[in-house]
PDB file of C-alpha atoms in Angstrom:
ATOM      1  CA  MET A1135     -50.352 -74.902  30.138  1.00 50.00           C
ATOM      2  CA  THR A1136     -47.064 -74.080  32.882  1.00 51.00           C
ATOM      3  CA  HIS A1137     -46.851 -75.835  36.079  1.00 55.00           C
ATOM      4  CA  HIS A1138     -43.436 -75.944  37.978  1.00 61.00           C
ATOM      5  CA  GLN A1139     -41.802 -77.813  40.524  1.00 65.00           C
ATOM      6  CA  ILE A1140     -38.662 -76.512  42.772  1.00 66.00           C
ATOM      7  CA  ILE A1141     -37.080 -78.828  44.623  1.00 58.00           C
ATOM      8  CA  GLY A1142     -35.345 -76.660  46.545  1.00 50.00           C
ATOM      9  CA  GLU A1143     -34.870 -73.723  46.850  1.00 48.00           C
ATOM     10  CA  ALA A1144     -37.313 -71.131  44.994  1.00 46.00           C
ATOM     11  CA  LYS A1145     -35.950 -68.020  42.755  1.00 53.00           C
ATOM     12  CA  ARG A1146     -34.709 -68.432  39.141  1.00 57.00           C
ATOM     13  CA  PRO A1147     -31.628 -68.022  37.339  1.00 58.00           C
ATOM     14  CA  PRO A1148     -29.765 -65.109  36.960  1.00 63.00           C
ATOM     15  CA  THR A1149     -28.649 -64.534  33.094  1.00 72.00           C
ATOM     16  CA  PRO A1150     -26.441 -66.985  32.664  1.00 73.00           C
ATOM     17  CA  ALA A1151     -22.331 -66.862  31.480  1.00 84.00           C
ATOM     18  CA  LEU A1152     -22.109 -69.692  28.567  1.00 93.00           C
ATOM     19  CA  GLN A1153     -24.820 -71.264  28.011  1.00 94.00           C
ATOM     20  CA  LEU A1154     -25.166 -74.008  25.269  1.00 95.00           C
ATOM     21  CA  THR A1155     -27.710 -75.818  23.747  1.00 96.00           C
ATOM     22  CA  LEU A1156     -27.861 -79.515  21.412  1.00 96.00           C
ATOM     23  CA  ARG A1157     -30.684 -81.831  19.981  1.00 95.00           C
ATOM     24  CA  PHE A1158     -29.728 -85.935  20.615  1.00 95.00           C
ATOM     25  CA  SER A1159     -31.134 -88.314  19.223  1.00 92.00           C
ATOM     26  CA  SER A1160     -33.962 -90.340  22.596  1.00 90.00           C
ATOM     27  CA  SER A1161     -31.703 -93.789  22.268  1.00 92.00           C
ATOM     28  CA  ARG A1162     -29.362 -94.636  24.297  1.00 93.00           C
ATOM     29  CA  ARG A1163     -25.952 -93.488  22.366  1.00 95.00           C
ATOM     30  CA  GLY A1164     -27.688 -90.172  22.295  1.00 95.00           C
ATOM     31  CA  ALA A1165     -27.374 -90.483  26.279  1.00 95.00           C
ATOM     32  CA  ARG A1166     -24.918 -91.519  27.015  1.00 96.00           C
ATOM     33  CA  LEU A1167     -23.056 -88.182  24.130  1.00 97.00           C
ATOM     34  CA  ALA A1168     -25.165 -85.910  25.991  1.00 97.00           C
ATOM     35  CA  ARG A1169     -23.774 -86.486  30.106  1.00 97.00           C
ATOM     36  CA  GLN A1170     -19.885 -86.784  28.591  1.00 97.00           C
ATOM     37  CA  LEU A1171     -20.610 -83.278  26.528  1.00 97.00           C
ATOM     38  CA  ALA A1172     -22.213 -81.682  30.066  1.00 98.00           C
ATOM     39  CA  VAL A1173     -18.769 -82.764  31.795  1.00 98.00           C
ATOM     40  CA  GLN A1174     -16.749 -81.919  28.966  1.00 97.00           C
ATOM     41  CA  GLN A1175     -18.126 -78.513  28.642  1.00 97.00           C
ATOM     42  CA  PHE A1176     -18.382 -77.795  32.574  1.00 97.00           C
ATOM     43  CA  THR A1177     -14.395 -78.873  32.637  1.00 97.00           C
ATOM     44  CA  GLU A1178     -14.055 -76.199  30.445  1.00 96.00           C
ATOM     45  CA  TRP A1179     -15.576 -72.996  31.549  1.00 96.00           C
ATOM     46  CA  THR A1180     -15.099 -74.039  35.618  1.00 94.00           C
ATOM     47  CA  GLY A1181     -11.304 -75.447  34.808  1.00 94.00           C
ATOM     48  CA  LEU A1182     -12.603 -78.292  37.717  1.00 94.00           C
ATOM     49  CA  PRO A1183     -10.719 -81.371  36.422  1.00 95.00           C
ATOM     50  CA  TYR A1184     -12.628 -84.023  35.141  1.00 93.00           C
ATOM     51  CA  ASP A1185     -12.291 -85.921  38.016  1.00 94.00           C
ATOM     52  CA  SER A1186     -13.679 -83.535  40.807  1.00 94.00           C
ATOM     53  CA  ASP A1187     -16.792 -84.032  43.065  1.00 93.00           C
ATOM     54  CA  PRO A1188     -18.459 -81.702  40.526  1.00 94.00           C
ATOM     55  CA  ALA A1189     -17.466 -83.044  37.704  1.00 96.00           C
ATOM     56  CA  ARG A1190     -18.635 -86.604  38.492  1.00 96.00           C
ATOM     57  CA  THR A1191     -22.267 -84.729  40.702  1.00 96.00           C
ATOM     58  CA  ILE A1192     -22.556 -83.292  36.960  1.00 97.00           C
ATOM     59  CA  ALA A1193     -21.444 -86.767  35.003  1.00 97.00           C
ATOM     60  CA  LEU A1194     -24.445 -88.133  37.305  1.00 96.00           C
ATOM     61  CA  VAL A1195     -27.176 -86.081  37.288  1.00 97.00           C
ATOM     62  CA  THR A1196     -26.702 -85.410  32.692  1.00 97.00           C
ATOM     63  CA  ALA A1197     -26.877 -89.863  32.880  1.00 96.00           C
ATOM     64  CA  GLU A1198     -30.146 -89.522  34.736  1.00 95.00           C
ATOM     65  CA  LEU A1199     -31.534 -86.919  33.463  1.00 95.00           C
ATOM     66  CA  ALA A1200     -30.910 -87.966  30.259  1.00 95.00           C
ATOM     67  CA  SER A1201     -31.825 -91.682  30.697  1.00 93.00           C
ATOM     68  CA  ASN A1202     -35.159 -90.517  31.562  1.00 91.00           C
ATOM     69  CA  ALA A1203     -36.221 -88.044  29.154  1.00 92.00           C
ATOM     70  CA  VAL A1204     -35.190 -91.441  26.247  1.00 91.00           C
ATOM     71  CA  ARG A1205     -37.287 -93.685  28.483  1.00 86.00           C
ATOM     72  CA  HIS A1206     -39.608 -91.875  29.236  1.00 77.00           C
ATOM     73  CA  GLY A1207     -39.621 -88.963  28.176  1.00 75.00           C
ATOM     74  CA  SER A1208     -39.957 -89.770  23.616  1.00 72.00           C
ATOM     75  CA  LEU A1209     -42.105 -89.816  20.693  1.00 75.00           C
ATOM     76  CA  PRO A1210     -40.755 -91.363  18.034  1.00 76.00           C
ATOM     77  CA  GLY A1211     -38.337 -89.544  16.184  1.00 74.00           C
ATOM     78  CA  ARG A1212     -38.549 -86.078  18.488  1.00 84.00           C
ATOM     79  CA  ASP A1213     -34.603 -85.396  19.544  1.00 90.00           C
ATOM     80  CA  PHE A1214     -34.509 -84.682  22.983  1.00 94.00           C
ATOM     81  CA  ARG A1215     -32.429 -81.100  24.279  1.00 96.00           C
ATOM     82  CA  LEU A1216     -29.876 -80.966  26.489  1.00 98.00           C
ATOM     83  CA  THR A1217     -28.988 -76.816  27.733  1.00 97.00           C
ATOM     84  CA  LEU A1218     -26.147 -76.325  29.750  1.00 97.00           C
ATOM     85  CA  LEU A1219     -25.768 -72.692  31.590  1.00 97.00           C
ATOM     86  CA  LEU A1220     -22.897 -71.247  34.248  1.00 96.00           C
ATOM     87  CA  LEU A1221     -24.203 -69.271  36.150  1.00 93.00           C
ATOM     88  CA  PRO A1222     -21.863 -66.809  38.609  1.00 90.00           C
ATOM     89  CA  ASP A1223     -22.180 -70.358  41.275  1.00 90.00           C
ATOM     90  CA  ARG A1224     -23.597 -73.071  40.067  1.00 93.00           C
ATOM     91  CA  PHE A1225     -23.969 -74.710  36.623  1.00 96.00           C
ATOM     92  CA  ARG A1226     -27.031 -76.498  35.432  1.00 97.00           C
ATOM     93  CA  VAL A1227     -28.612 -79.595  32.693  1.00 97.00           C
ATOM     94  CA  GLU A1228     -31.790 -78.547  31.895  1.00 97.00           C
ATOM     95  CA  VAL A1229     -33.489 -82.075  29.891  1.00 96.00           C
ATOM     96  CA  THR A1230     -35.797 -80.393  27.152  1.00 95.00           C
ATOM     97  CA  ASP A1231     -37.912 -83.667  26.178  1.00 93.00           C
ATOM     98  CA  THR A1232     -41.524 -84.597  24.425  1.00 89.00           C
ATOM     99  CA  ARG A1233     -43.338 -86.218  26.379  1.00 85.00           C
ATOM    100  CA  PRO A1234     -45.414 -82.834  29.248  1.00 83.00           C
ATOM    101  CA  GLU A1235     -47.511 -85.374  30.875  1.00 83.00           C
ATOM    102  CA  ARG A1236     -45.083 -87.852  31.468  1.00 82.00           C
ATOM    103  CA  LEU A1237     -44.566 -85.306  35.113  1.00 81.00           C
ATOM    104  CA  PRO A1238     -41.267 -86.224  37.174  1.00 81.00           C
ATOM    105  CA  PRO A1239     -42.734 -88.428  40.287  1.00 73.00           C
ATOM    106  CA  PRO A1240     -42.021 -86.844  43.999  1.00 73.00           C
ATOM    107  CA  VAL A1241     -39.524 -89.788  45.746  1.00 64.00           C
ATOM    108  CA  PRO A1242     -41.140 -92.147  47.506  1.00 57.00           C
ATOM    109  CA  PRO A1243     -37.761 -94.781  48.852  1.00 59.00           C
ATOM    110  CA  GLN A1244     -37.820 -96.315  47.052  1.00 60.00           C
ATOM    111  CA  PRO A1245     -37.868-101.091  48.575  1.00 59.00           C
ATOM    112  CA  ALA A1246     -34.806-102.280  49.508  1.00 60.00           C
ATOM    113  CA  ASP A1247     -35.264-105.293  46.522  1.00 62.00           C
ATOM    114  CA  GLU A1248     -36.377-103.124  43.437  1.00 62.00           C
ATOM    115  CA  THR A1249     -34.072-103.146  40.161  1.00 55.00           C
ATOM    116  CA  SER A1250     -34.765 -99.564  38.807  1.00 59.00           C
ATOM    117  CA  GLY A1251     -35.868 -96.648  39.621  1.00 62.00           C
ATOM    118  CA  ARG A1252     -33.931 -94.828  41.948  1.00 71.00           C
ATOM    119  CA  GLY A1253     -32.305 -92.280  39.292  1.00 80.00           C
ATOM    120  CA  LEU A1254     -34.705 -89.535  40.894  1.00 82.00           C
ATOM    121  CA  LEU A1255     -33.351 -90.577  44.725  1.00 84.00           C
ATOM    122  CA  LEU A1256     -30.191 -89.888  42.688  1.00 88.00           C
ATOM    123  CA  VAL A1257     -30.680 -86.433  41.677  1.00 90.00           C
ATOM    124  CA  GLN A1258     -32.301 -85.436  45.149  1.00 89.00           C
ATOM    125  CA  ALA A1259     -28.748 -86.548  47.081  1.00 90.00           C
ATOM    126  CA  TYR A1260     -26.560 -84.788  44.694  1.00 92.00           C
ATOM    127  CA  ALA A1261     -28.564 -81.645  43.262  1.00 92.00           C
ATOM    128  CA  ASP A1262     -28.350 -78.672  45.283  1.00 93.00           C
ATOM    129  CA  ARG A1263     -31.986 -77.916  43.430  1.00 93.00           C
ATOM    130  CA  TRP A1264     -34.054 -79.885  40.885  1.00 93.00           C
ATOM    131  CA  GLY A1265     -37.026 -79.399  39.287  1.00 92.00           C
ATOM    132  CA  TYR A1266     -39.373 -78.916  36.308  1.00 92.00           C
ATOM    133  CA  THR A1267     -41.154 -77.112  34.347  1.00 92.00           C
ATOM    134  CA  VAL A1268     -43.658 -77.516  31.918  1.00 92.00           C
ATOM    135  CA  ARG A1269     -44.055 -73.658  29.864  1.00 87.00           C
ATOM    136  CA  ASP A1270     -46.245 -75.687  26.672  1.00 89.00           C
ATOM    137  CA  ALA A1271     -48.913 -78.831  24.949  1.00 89.00           C
ATOM    138  CA  TYR A1272     -44.951 -79.923  23.473  1.00 89.00           C
ATOM    139  CA  THR A1273     -42.329 -80.601  25.822  1.00 90.00           C
ATOM    140  CA  LYS A1274     -41.439 -80.709  29.332  1.00 93.00           C
ATOM    141  CA  THR A1275     -37.966 -79.760  30.926  1.00 94.00           C
ATOM    142  CA  VAL A1276     -36.506 -81.667  33.806  1.00 94.00           C
ATOM    143  CA  TRP A1277     -33.550 -79.327  36.031  1.00 96.00           C
ATOM    144  CA  VAL A1278     -30.621 -79.466  38.197  1.00 96.00           C
ATOM    145  CA  GLU A1279     -28.582 -77.087  40.277  1.00 96.00           C
ATOM    146  CA  VAL A1280     -25.008 -77.455  41.634  1.00 95.00           C
ATOM    147  CA  GLN A1281     -23.274 -75.885  43.535  1.00 93.00           C
ATOM    148  CA  LEU A1282     -19.781 -74.728  42.258  1.00 88.00           C
ATOM    149  CA  ARG A1283     -17.441 -74.701  45.359  1.00 72.00           C
ATOM    150  CA  THR A1284     -14.913 -77.221  45.465  1.00 49.00           C
ATOM    151  CA  THR A1285     -13.590 -79.175  49.013  1.00 49.00           C
ATOM    152  CA  THR A1286     -10.070 -79.856  49.614  1.00 50.00           C
ATOM    153  CA  SER A1287     -10.333 -82.869  52.619  1.00 47.00           C
TER     154      SER A1287
END
């Protein structure tokens, strides 16, 4: 079972310069810790400040992917996995959960009065590329790539 969906440019990431993979409990606390770790690792690897636009983007997209893994992709007693990759020109965040049958939906515009369901709209707005991969019958990985660029105003 292999299924891929890529939003954005369709090419596989090159070999990462640096990579880190950790498991987190499928809980709100686990999602929060994943976001904090992603930003900390991003700033350490890139040298960009914690309050830079790329670091804020990493915080936002990691929070959304981890939250979705906890809310929509978990089975009792199963963790989710966070993988961070520093690529030559971008940073990649991958969140792997245990519900491959629950694929991210297409991202339609949400009615203004909805109080939830806007997370993937944010991911689409902030990520340079994103998508998902199902490689087996037990897991799926939702990933986001953010270009490493800084803008000065």
